[in-house]
Amino acid sequence: MKALRWVVALILLAGIGGGGYWYYNNTLPTYGSEGTFEITVGLLEPKTNQPMANTPFYLVVIKEGEVDPAFQKPLFGKTDAQGRAAKIVSRTQLNANDYVLVEKVGQGEYGKYFALLGAGNSIPLPNTDYVITGCGEIPEYKGTSNRQGYTVYYSATQACNIKLSIDWGGTLDNLLK
């Protein structure tokens, strides 16, 4: 009985504080707190379209009109063994253009992802090779943009200038396919 009281006390203490996201084995975190629509999102490797298991991620809802306070801050976590990241609960139905879900590389509180766009900054550039040069533990990162044209979320422990370079030759090849 005494042990049961300690378990209950620990559960109650863990629930205090709000704003944090808890990760349990076998369950996905829920992002959002208002609404009737639910979607489970996962992280795919841009070149192969295969699920990315046990991979750090960055998730944020960018759809206009979604005013859930939970969406004011991004969700950071690690995908499960099947590459699933989270369940998003929202007031409106979401599609892939209403959120950003990308791999997170590096460590630290400073970070940024980029949208690679062409033709008047309105057409996403998927499967485009790029290089991010910056600071921190990963001074250079080479990657490929995802289906929405997003890069990884590049993070560092300090504020710094980063440079994004795009392989335009490869981009033109991908657009012509």
Short mmCIF file of C-alpha atoms in Angstrom, two decimals:
data_model
loop_
_atom_site.label_atom_id
_atom_site.label_comp_id
_atom_site.label_asym_id
_atom_site.label_seq_id
_atom_site.Cartn_x
_atom_site.Cartn_y
_atom_site.Cartn_z
CA MET A 1 0.00 0.00 0.00
CA LYS A 2 2.87 2.36 0.85
CA ALA A 3 4.52 1.64 -2.52
CA LEU A 4 1.24 2.37 -4.32
CA ARG A 5 1.03 5.78 -2.62
CA TRP A 6 4.54 6.63 -3.85
CA VAL A 7 3.65 5.66 -7.41
CA VAL A 8 0.51 7.82 -7.30
CA ALA A 9 2.51 10.72 -5.79
CA LEU A 10 5.14 10.44 -8.55
CA ILE A 11 2.47 10.40 -11.25
CA LEU A 12 0.83 13.50 -9.77
CA LEU A 13 4.15 15.32 -9.49
CA ALA A 14 5.05 14.42 -13.07
CA GLY A 15 1.78 15.94 -14.27
CA ILE A 16 2.42 19.30 -12.56
CA GLY A 17 4.11 22.06 -14.52
CA GLY A 18 2.20 21.96 -17.80
CA GLY A 19 3.60 22.92 -21.16
CA GLY A 20 5.96 19.95 -21.31
CA TYR A 21 5.55 16.90 -23.46
CA TRP A 22 6.06 13.45 -22.02
CA TYR A 23 7.27 10.52 -24.05
CA TYR A 24 6.38 6.99 -23.13
CA ASN A 25 7.41 3.77 -24.81
CA ASN A 26 4.54 2.41 -26.96
CA THR A 27 2.51 5.67 -27.08
CA LEU A 28 2.85 8.78 -29.17
CA PRO A 29 2.79 12.32 -27.78
CA THR A 30 -0.30 14.39 -28.58
CA TYR A 31 0.30 17.83 -30.07
CA GLY A 32 -2.67 20.14 -29.66
CA SER A 33 -5.43 20.18 -27.08
CA GLU A 34 -8.50 21.52 -28.87
CA GLY A 35 -10.56 20.01 -31.64
CA THR A 36 -12.12 16.90 -33.02
CA PHE A 37 -9.74 16.14 -35.87
CA GLU A 38 -6.80 13.85 -35.22
CA ILE A 39 -3.96 12.85 -37.52
CA THR A 40 -0.91 10.71 -36.80
CA VAL A 41 2.20 12.04 -38.53
CA GLY A 42 5.50 10.36 -39.24
CA LEU A 43 8.93 11.24 -40.51
CA LEU A 44 10.03 9.89 -43.91
CA GLU A 45 13.54 9.79 -45.37
CA PRO A 46 13.40 12.21 -48.33
CA LYS A 47 15.29 10.07 -50.88
CA THR A 48 13.70 6.69 -50.13
CA ASN A 49 10.35 7.69 -48.58
CA GLN A 50 10.99 5.08 -45.87
CA PRO A 51 10.00 5.73 -42.22
CA MET A 52 12.78 7.17 -40.06
CA ALA A 53 12.77 5.18 -36.82
CA ASN A 54 14.14 6.62 -33.55
CA THR A 55 15.01 9.97 -35.16
CA PRO A 56 14.89 13.39 -33.44
CA PHE A 57 12.21 15.62 -34.97
CA TYR A 58 10.75 19.13 -34.99
CA LEU A 59 7.00 19.60 -35.51
CA VAL A 60 4.95 22.80 -35.77
CA VAL A 61 1.45 23.52 -37.13
CA ILE A 62 1.52 26.45 -39.59
CA LYS A 63 -2.11 26.49 -40.75
CA GLU A 64 -3.78 29.88 -40.48
CA GLY A 65 -6.86 29.80 -38.28
CA GLU A 66 -5.53 27.15 -35.90
CA VAL A 67 -5.44 29.09 -32.63
CA ASP A 68 -4.81 26.25 -30.19
CA PRO A 69 -2.33 27.59 -27.59
CA ALA A 70 -0.37 24.32 -27.89
CA PHE A 71 0.57 25.29 -31.46
CA GLN A 72 2.35 28.46 -30.25
CA LYS A 73 5.42 26.33 -29.47
CA PRO A 74 6.92 23.58 -31.60
CA LEU A 75 7.05 19.98 -30.47
CA PHE A 76 10.47 18.31 -30.27
CA GLY A 77 10.80 14.58 -29.81
CA LYS A 78 12.03 11.31 -31.23
CA THR A 79 10.09 9.08 -33.62
CA ASP A 80 9.06 5.61 -32.51
CA ALA A 81 10.27 2.33 -34.06
CA GLN A 82 7.81 2.79 -36.97
CA GLY A 83 8.91 6.39 -37.67
CA ARG A 84 5.75 7.93 -36.17
CA ALA A 85 6.25 11.29 -34.47
CA ALA A 86 2.98 12.43 -32.87
CA LYS A 87 -0.79 12.66 -32.96
CA ILE A 88 -1.96 16.16 -33.89
CA VAL A 89 -5.36 17.19 -32.51
CA SER A 90 -6.86 20.23 -34.26
CA ARG A 91 -10.07 22.17 -34.83
CA THR A 92 -9.82 21.76 -38.59
CA GLN A 93 -8.71 18.92 -40.80
CA LEU A 94 -5.00 19.16 -41.61
CA ASN A 95 -3.12 18.15 -44.72
CA ALA A 96 0.65 17.89 -45.30
CA ASN A 97 0.95 21.61 -46.12
CA ASP A 98 -0.55 22.65 -42.77
CA TYR A 99 2.37 21.50 -40.61
CA VAL A 100 6.14 21.20 -40.75
CA LEU A 101 7.64 17.88 -39.62
CA VAL A 102 11.37 17.56 -40.21
CA GLU A 103 14.38 15.78 -38.78
CA LYS A 104 16.24 17.72 -36.08
CA VAL A 105 20.04 17.73 -36.28
CA GLY A 106 22.41 19.18 -33.71
CA GLN A 107 21.81 20.19 -30.11
CA GLY A 108 20.83 23.42 -28.47
CA GLU A 109 18.16 26.04 -28.05
CA TYR A 110 18.94 27.95 -31.25
CA GLY A 111 17.62 26.52 -34.49
CA LYS A 112 15.97 27.01 -37.85
CA TYR A 113 14.54 25.06 -40.77
CA PHE A 114 14.21 26.41 -44.29
CA ALA A 115 11.63 26.10 -47.06
CA LEU A 116 13.28 25.67 -50.45
CA LEU A 117 11.05 27.42 -52.96
CA GLY A 118 11.30 28.27 -56.63
CA ALA A 119 9.26 30.15 -59.28
CA GLY A 120 8.47 33.32 -57.40
CA ASN A 121 8.81 31.70 -53.96
CA SER A 122 5.61 29.74 -54.37
CA ILE A 123 6.59 26.28 -55.65
CA PRO A 124 8.28 23.92 -53.15
CA LEU A 125 11.49 22.23 -54.27
CA PRO A 126 11.28 18.61 -53.08
CA ASN A 127 14.24 16.22 -53.27
CA THR A 128 16.70 19.08 -53.63
CA ASP A 129 20.23 18.59 -52.32
CA TYR A 130 21.51 21.33 -50.02
CA VAL A 131 24.32 22.08 -47.58
CA ILE A 132 23.92 24.02 -44.34
CA THR A 133 27.15 25.49 -42.99
CA GLY A 134 27.07 26.92 -39.51
CA CYS A 135 28.31 26.35 -36.01
CA GLY A 136 27.92 23.97 -33.12
CA GLU A 137 28.60 20.27 -33.10
CA ILE A 138 27.62 19.93 -36.77
CA PRO A 139 29.54 22.65 -38.66
CA GLU A 140 28.28 21.30 -42.01
CA TYR A 141 25.20 19.26 -42.82
CA LYS A 142 24.37 17.82 -46.26
CA GLY A 143 20.77 16.86 -46.87
CA THR A 144 17.86 16.55 -49.26
CA SER A 145 14.63 18.53 -48.89
CA ASN A 146 11.45 16.61 -48.10
CA ARG A 147 8.22 16.44 -50.17
CA GLN A 148 7.19 19.93 -49.02
CA GLY A 149 10.64 21.38 -49.82
CA TYR A 150 11.75 21.71 -46.16
CA THR A 151 15.27 21.19 -44.87
CA VAL A 152 16.16 19.66 -41.53
CA TYR A 153 15.78 21.73 -38.35
CA TYR A 154 19.41 22.75 -37.78
CA SER A 155 20.14 23.54 -34.12
CA ALA A 156 23.14 24.81 -32.15
CA THR A 157 24.01 25.80 -28.59
CA GLN A 158 24.79 29.37 -29.60
CA ALA A 159 23.43 32.01 -31.94
CA CYS A 160 25.44 32.06 -35.16
CA ASN A 161 25.28 32.85 -38.84
CA ILE A 162 24.43 29.89 -41.02
CA LYS A 163 24.65 29.55 -44.77
CA LEU A 164 22.39 27.49 -47.00
CA SER A 165 23.68 26.34 -50.40
CA ILE A 166 21.49 24.60 -52.98
CA ASP A 167 22.56 22.24 -55.77
CA TRP A 168 20.63 23.98 -58.57
CA GLY A 169 21.77 21.48 -61.21
CA GLY A 170 20.25 18.59 -59.26
CA THR A 171 17.12 20.67 -58.62
CA LEU A 172 16.52 21.19 -62.32
CA ASP A 173 17.00 17.47 -62.94
CA ASN A 174 14.41 16.63 -60.25
CA LEU A 175 11.87 19.10 -61.65
CA LEU A 176 12.19 17.67 -65.16
CA LYS A 177 11.50 14.08 -64.06
#
